[in-house]
CSV table of C-alpha atoms in Angstrom, one decimal:
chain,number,residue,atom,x,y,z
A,201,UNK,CA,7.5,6.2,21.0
A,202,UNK,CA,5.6,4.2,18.4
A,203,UNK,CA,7.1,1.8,16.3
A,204,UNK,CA,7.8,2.4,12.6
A,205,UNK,CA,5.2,1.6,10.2
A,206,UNK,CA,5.6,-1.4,7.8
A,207,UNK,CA,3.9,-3.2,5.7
A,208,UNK,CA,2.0,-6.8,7.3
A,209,UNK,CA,3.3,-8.8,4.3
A,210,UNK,CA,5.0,-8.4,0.5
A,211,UNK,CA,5.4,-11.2,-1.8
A,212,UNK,CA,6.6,-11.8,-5.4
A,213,UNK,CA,7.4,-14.6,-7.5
A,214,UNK,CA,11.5,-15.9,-7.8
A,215,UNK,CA,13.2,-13.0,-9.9
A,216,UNK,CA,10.8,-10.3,-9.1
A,217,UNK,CA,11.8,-7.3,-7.4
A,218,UNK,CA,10.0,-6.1,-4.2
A,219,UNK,CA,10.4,-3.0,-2.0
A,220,UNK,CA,9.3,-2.9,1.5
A,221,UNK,CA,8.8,0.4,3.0
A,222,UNK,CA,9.5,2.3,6.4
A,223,UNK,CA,8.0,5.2,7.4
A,224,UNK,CA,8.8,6.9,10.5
A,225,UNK,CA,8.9,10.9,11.5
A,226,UNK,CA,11.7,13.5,11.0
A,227,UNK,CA,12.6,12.7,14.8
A,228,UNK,CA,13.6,9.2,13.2
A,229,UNK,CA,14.4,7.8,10.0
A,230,UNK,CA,13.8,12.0,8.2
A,231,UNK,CA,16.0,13.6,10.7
A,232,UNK,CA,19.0,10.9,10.5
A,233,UNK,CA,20.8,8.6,7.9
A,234,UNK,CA,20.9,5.9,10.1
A,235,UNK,CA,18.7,3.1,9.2
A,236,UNK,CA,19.0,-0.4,9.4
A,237,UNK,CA,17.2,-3.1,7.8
A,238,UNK,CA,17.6,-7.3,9.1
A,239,UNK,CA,16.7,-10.4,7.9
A,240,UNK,CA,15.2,-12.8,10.5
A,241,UNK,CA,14.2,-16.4,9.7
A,242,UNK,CA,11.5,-18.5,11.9
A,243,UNK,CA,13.5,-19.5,15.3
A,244,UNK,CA,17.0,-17.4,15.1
A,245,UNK,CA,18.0,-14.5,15.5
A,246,UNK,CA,18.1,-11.3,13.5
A,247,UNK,CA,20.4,-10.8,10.6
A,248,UNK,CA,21.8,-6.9,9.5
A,249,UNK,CA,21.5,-6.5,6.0
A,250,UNK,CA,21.1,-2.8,5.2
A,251,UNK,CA,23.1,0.2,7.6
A,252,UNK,CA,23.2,3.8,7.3
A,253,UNK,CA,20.4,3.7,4.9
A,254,UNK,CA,22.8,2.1,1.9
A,255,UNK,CA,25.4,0.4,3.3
A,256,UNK,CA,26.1,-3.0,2.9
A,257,UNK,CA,27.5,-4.9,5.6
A,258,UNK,CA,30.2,-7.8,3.6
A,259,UNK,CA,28.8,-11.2,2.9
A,260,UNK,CA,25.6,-9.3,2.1
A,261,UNK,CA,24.1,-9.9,-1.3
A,262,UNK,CA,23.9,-6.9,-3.7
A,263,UNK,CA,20.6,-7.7,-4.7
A,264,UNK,CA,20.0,-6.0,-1.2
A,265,UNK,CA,19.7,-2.3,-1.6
A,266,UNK,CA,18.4,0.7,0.6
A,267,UNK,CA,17.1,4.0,-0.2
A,268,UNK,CA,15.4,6.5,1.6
A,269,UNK,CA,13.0,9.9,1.1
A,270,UNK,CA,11.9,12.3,3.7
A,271,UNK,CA,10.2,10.1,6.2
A,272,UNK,CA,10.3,7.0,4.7
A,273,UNK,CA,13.3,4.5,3.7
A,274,UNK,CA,12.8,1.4,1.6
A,275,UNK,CA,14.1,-1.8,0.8
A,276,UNK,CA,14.6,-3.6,-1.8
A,277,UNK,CA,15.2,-6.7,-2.7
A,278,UNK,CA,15.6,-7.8,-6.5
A,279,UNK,CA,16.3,-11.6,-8.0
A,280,UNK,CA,13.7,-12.5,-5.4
A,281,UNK,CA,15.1,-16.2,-4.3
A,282,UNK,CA,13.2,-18.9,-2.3
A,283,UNK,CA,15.7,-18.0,0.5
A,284,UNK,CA,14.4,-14.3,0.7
A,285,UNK,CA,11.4,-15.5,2.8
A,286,UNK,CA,11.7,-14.2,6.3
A,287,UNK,CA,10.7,-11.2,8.4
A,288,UNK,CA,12.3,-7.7,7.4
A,289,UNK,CA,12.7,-5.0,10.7
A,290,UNK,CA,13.9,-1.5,9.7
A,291,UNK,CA,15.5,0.0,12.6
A,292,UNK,CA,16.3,4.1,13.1
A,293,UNK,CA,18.6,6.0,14.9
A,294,UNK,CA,16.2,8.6,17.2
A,295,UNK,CA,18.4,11.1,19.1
A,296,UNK,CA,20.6,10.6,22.4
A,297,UNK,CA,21.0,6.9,22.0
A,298,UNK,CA,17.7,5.8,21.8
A,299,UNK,CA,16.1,3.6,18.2
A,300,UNK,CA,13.0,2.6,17.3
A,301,UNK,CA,12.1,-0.5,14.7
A,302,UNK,CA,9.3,-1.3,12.6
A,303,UNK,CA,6.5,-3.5,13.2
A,304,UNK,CA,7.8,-6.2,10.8
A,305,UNK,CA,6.9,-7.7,7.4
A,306,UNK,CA,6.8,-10.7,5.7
A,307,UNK,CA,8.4,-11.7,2.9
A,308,UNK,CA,6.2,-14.4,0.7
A,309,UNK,CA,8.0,-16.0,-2.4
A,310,UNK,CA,5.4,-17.4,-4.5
B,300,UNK,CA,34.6,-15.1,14.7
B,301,UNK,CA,32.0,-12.7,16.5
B,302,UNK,CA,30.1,-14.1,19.1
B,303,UNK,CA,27.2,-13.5,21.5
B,304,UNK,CA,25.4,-16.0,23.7
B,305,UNK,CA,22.7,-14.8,26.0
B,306,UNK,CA,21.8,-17.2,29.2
B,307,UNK,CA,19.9,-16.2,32.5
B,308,UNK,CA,16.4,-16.9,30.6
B,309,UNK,CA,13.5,-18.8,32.2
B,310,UNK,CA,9.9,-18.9,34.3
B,311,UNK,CA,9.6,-16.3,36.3
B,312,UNK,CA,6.7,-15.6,39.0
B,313,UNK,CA,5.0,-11.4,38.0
B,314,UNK,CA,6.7,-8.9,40.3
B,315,UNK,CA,10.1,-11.3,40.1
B,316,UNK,CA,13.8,-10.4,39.0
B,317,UNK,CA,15.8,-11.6,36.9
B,318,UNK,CA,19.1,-11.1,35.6
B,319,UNK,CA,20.1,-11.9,32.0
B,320,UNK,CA,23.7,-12.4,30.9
B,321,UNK,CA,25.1,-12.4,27.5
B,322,UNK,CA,29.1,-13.5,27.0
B,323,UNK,CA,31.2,-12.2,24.4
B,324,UNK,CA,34.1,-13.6,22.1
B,325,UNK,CA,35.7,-12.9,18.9
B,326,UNK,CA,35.9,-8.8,19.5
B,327,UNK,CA,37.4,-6.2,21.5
B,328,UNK,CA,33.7,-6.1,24.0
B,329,UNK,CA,35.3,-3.1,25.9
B,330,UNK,CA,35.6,-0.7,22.8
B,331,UNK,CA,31.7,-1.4,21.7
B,332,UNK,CA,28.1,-0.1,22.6
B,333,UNK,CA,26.4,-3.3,23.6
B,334,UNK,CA,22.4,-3.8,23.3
B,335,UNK,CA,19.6,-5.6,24.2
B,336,UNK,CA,16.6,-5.9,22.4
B,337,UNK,CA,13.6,-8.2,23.1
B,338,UNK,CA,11.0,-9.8,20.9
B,339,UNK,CA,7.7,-11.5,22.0
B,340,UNK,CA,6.4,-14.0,20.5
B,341,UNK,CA,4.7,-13.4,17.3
B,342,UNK,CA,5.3,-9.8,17.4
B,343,UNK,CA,8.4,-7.1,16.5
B,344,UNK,CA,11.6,-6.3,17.7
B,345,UNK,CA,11.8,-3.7,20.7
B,346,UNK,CA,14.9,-2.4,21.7
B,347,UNK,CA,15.3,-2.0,25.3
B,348,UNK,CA,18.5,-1.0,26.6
B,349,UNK,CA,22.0,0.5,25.9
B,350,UNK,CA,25.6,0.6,27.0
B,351,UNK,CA,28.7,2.4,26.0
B,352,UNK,CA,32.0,1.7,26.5
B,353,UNK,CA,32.3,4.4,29.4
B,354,UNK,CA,29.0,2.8,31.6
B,355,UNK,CA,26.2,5.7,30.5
B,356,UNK,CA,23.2,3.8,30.2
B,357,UNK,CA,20.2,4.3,27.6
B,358,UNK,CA,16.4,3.1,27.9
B,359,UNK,CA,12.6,3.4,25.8
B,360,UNK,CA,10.6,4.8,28.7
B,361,UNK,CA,8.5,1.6,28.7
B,362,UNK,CA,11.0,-0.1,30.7
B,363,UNK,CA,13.1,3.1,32.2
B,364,UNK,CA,12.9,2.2,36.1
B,365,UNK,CA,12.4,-1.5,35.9
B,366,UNK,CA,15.7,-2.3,33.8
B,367,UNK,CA,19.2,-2.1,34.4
B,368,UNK,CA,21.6,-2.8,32.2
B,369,UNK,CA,25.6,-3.2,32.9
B,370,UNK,CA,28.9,-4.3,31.3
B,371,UNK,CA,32.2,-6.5,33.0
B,372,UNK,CA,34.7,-5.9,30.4
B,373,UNK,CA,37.2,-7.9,32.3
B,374,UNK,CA,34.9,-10.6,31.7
B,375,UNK,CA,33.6,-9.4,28.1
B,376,UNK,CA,30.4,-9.6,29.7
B,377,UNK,CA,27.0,-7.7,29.3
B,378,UNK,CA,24.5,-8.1,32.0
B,379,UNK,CA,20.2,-6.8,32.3
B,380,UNK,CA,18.9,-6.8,35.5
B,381,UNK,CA,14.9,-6.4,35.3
B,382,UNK,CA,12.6,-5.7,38.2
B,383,UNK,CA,9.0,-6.0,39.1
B,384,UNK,CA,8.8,-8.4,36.3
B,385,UNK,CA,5.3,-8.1,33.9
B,386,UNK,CA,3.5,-10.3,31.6
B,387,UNK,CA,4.2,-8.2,29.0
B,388,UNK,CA,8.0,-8.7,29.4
B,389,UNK,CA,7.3,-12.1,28.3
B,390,UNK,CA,10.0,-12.3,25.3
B,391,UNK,CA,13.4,-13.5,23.7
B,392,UNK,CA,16.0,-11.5,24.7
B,393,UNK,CA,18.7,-10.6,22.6
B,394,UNK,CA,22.3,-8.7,22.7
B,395,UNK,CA,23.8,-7.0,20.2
B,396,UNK,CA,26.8,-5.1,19.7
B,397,UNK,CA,27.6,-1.8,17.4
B,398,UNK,CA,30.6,-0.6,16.7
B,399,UNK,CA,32.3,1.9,14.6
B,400,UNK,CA,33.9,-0.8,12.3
B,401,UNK,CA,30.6,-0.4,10.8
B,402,UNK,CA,28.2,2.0,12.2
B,403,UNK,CA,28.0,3.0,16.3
B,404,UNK,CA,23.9,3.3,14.8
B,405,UNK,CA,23.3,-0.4,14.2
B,406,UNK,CA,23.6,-3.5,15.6
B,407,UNK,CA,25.4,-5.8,13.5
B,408,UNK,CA,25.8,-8.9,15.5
B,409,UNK,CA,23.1,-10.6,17.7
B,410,UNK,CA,23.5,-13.7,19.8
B,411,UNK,CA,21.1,-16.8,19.4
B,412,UNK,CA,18.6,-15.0,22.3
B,413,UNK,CA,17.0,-15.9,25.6
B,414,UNK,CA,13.8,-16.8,26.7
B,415,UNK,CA,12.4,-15.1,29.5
B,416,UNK,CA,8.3,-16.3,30.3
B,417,UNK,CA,6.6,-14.1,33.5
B,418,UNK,CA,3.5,-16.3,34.8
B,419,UNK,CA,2.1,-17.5,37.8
């Protein structure tokens, strides 16, 4: 079961956009609408900030949005803000209670 | 307010147990699918283990064997027992809870984490 395949790093400067991508099998993130993406600054814990491929969990900024095609869903993030900086996870649903999440990738703001 | 704090972390000798407890507040803990997922340092999120409300259990097969996860809803508690204890479990351990307020197919709460280091 290997992990999902991220990017190592994105960055862009404050009010760019930036999309980080996810790509994973039709087993995974082709065969299901049930991705996840979280937030995680240095020293705490993960943070949910995509579901179900779109879905926005409340409290969640809109410039947060999730997409996906085939094999691969993406993130984006757009007003890029000095508070953006962190490490992004995408998660999937596999089959019979089982997920997988990406490798990671870090978010730079110039 | 939702809340998760893990406990049971620390130094433990390779071919050790351990057992990792994470205590819940702020939700109904019997009516959700409870997690844990572990991250070593430096490196990605893995998840490890799941439980549903009615006790069937879920594991990767890299730990299938050598982890044991269980609930104590009476006690909104969620438990991982882990045998024959590796280097490579080296890790923070977290619990996380998904329920169908949201989506049974993420975990939209994690607790703060514990450490758990395996070395002689």
């Amino acid at each position: 079961q290997s992990a999902l395949t991220q990017p190592a790093s994105v960055s862009g400067s404050p009010g760019q956009s930036i999309t980080i991508s996810c790509t994973g099998t039709s087993s995974d993130v082709g065969g299901f609408n049930y991705v996840s993406w979280y937030q995680q600054h240095p020293g705490k814990a993960p943070k949910l900030m995509i579901f179900d491929v779109t879905k926005r969990p409340s409290g969640v900024s809109n410039r947060f949005s999730g997409s996906k095609s085939g094999n691969t869903a993406s993130l984006t993030i757009s007003g890029l803000q000095a508070e953006d900086e962190a490490d992004y996870y995408c998660s999937s649903y596999r089959s019979t209670n089982t997920w997988l999440f990406g490798g990671g990738t870090k978010v730079t703001v110039l | 307010e939702v809340q998760l704090v893990e406990s049971g972390g620390g130094l433990v000798q390779p071919g050790g147990s351990l057992r990792l407890s994470c205590a819940a507040s702020g939700f109904t803990f019997s009516s959700c699918d409870m997690h844990w997922v572990r991250q070593a340092t430096g490196k990605g999120l893995e998840w490890v283990s799941t439980i549903v409300p009615a006790g069937d259990t879920y594991y990767p097969d890299s730990v299938k064997g050598r982890f044991t996860v269980s609930r104590e809803n009476a006690k909104n508690s969620l438990y991982l027992h882990i045998n024959s204890l590796r280097a490579e479990d080296t890790a923070v351990y977290y619990c996380a809870r998904a329920t169908g307020s949201s989506s049974w197919y993420t975990f939209d709460y994690w607790g703060q984490g514990t450490l758990v280091t395996v070395s002689s």
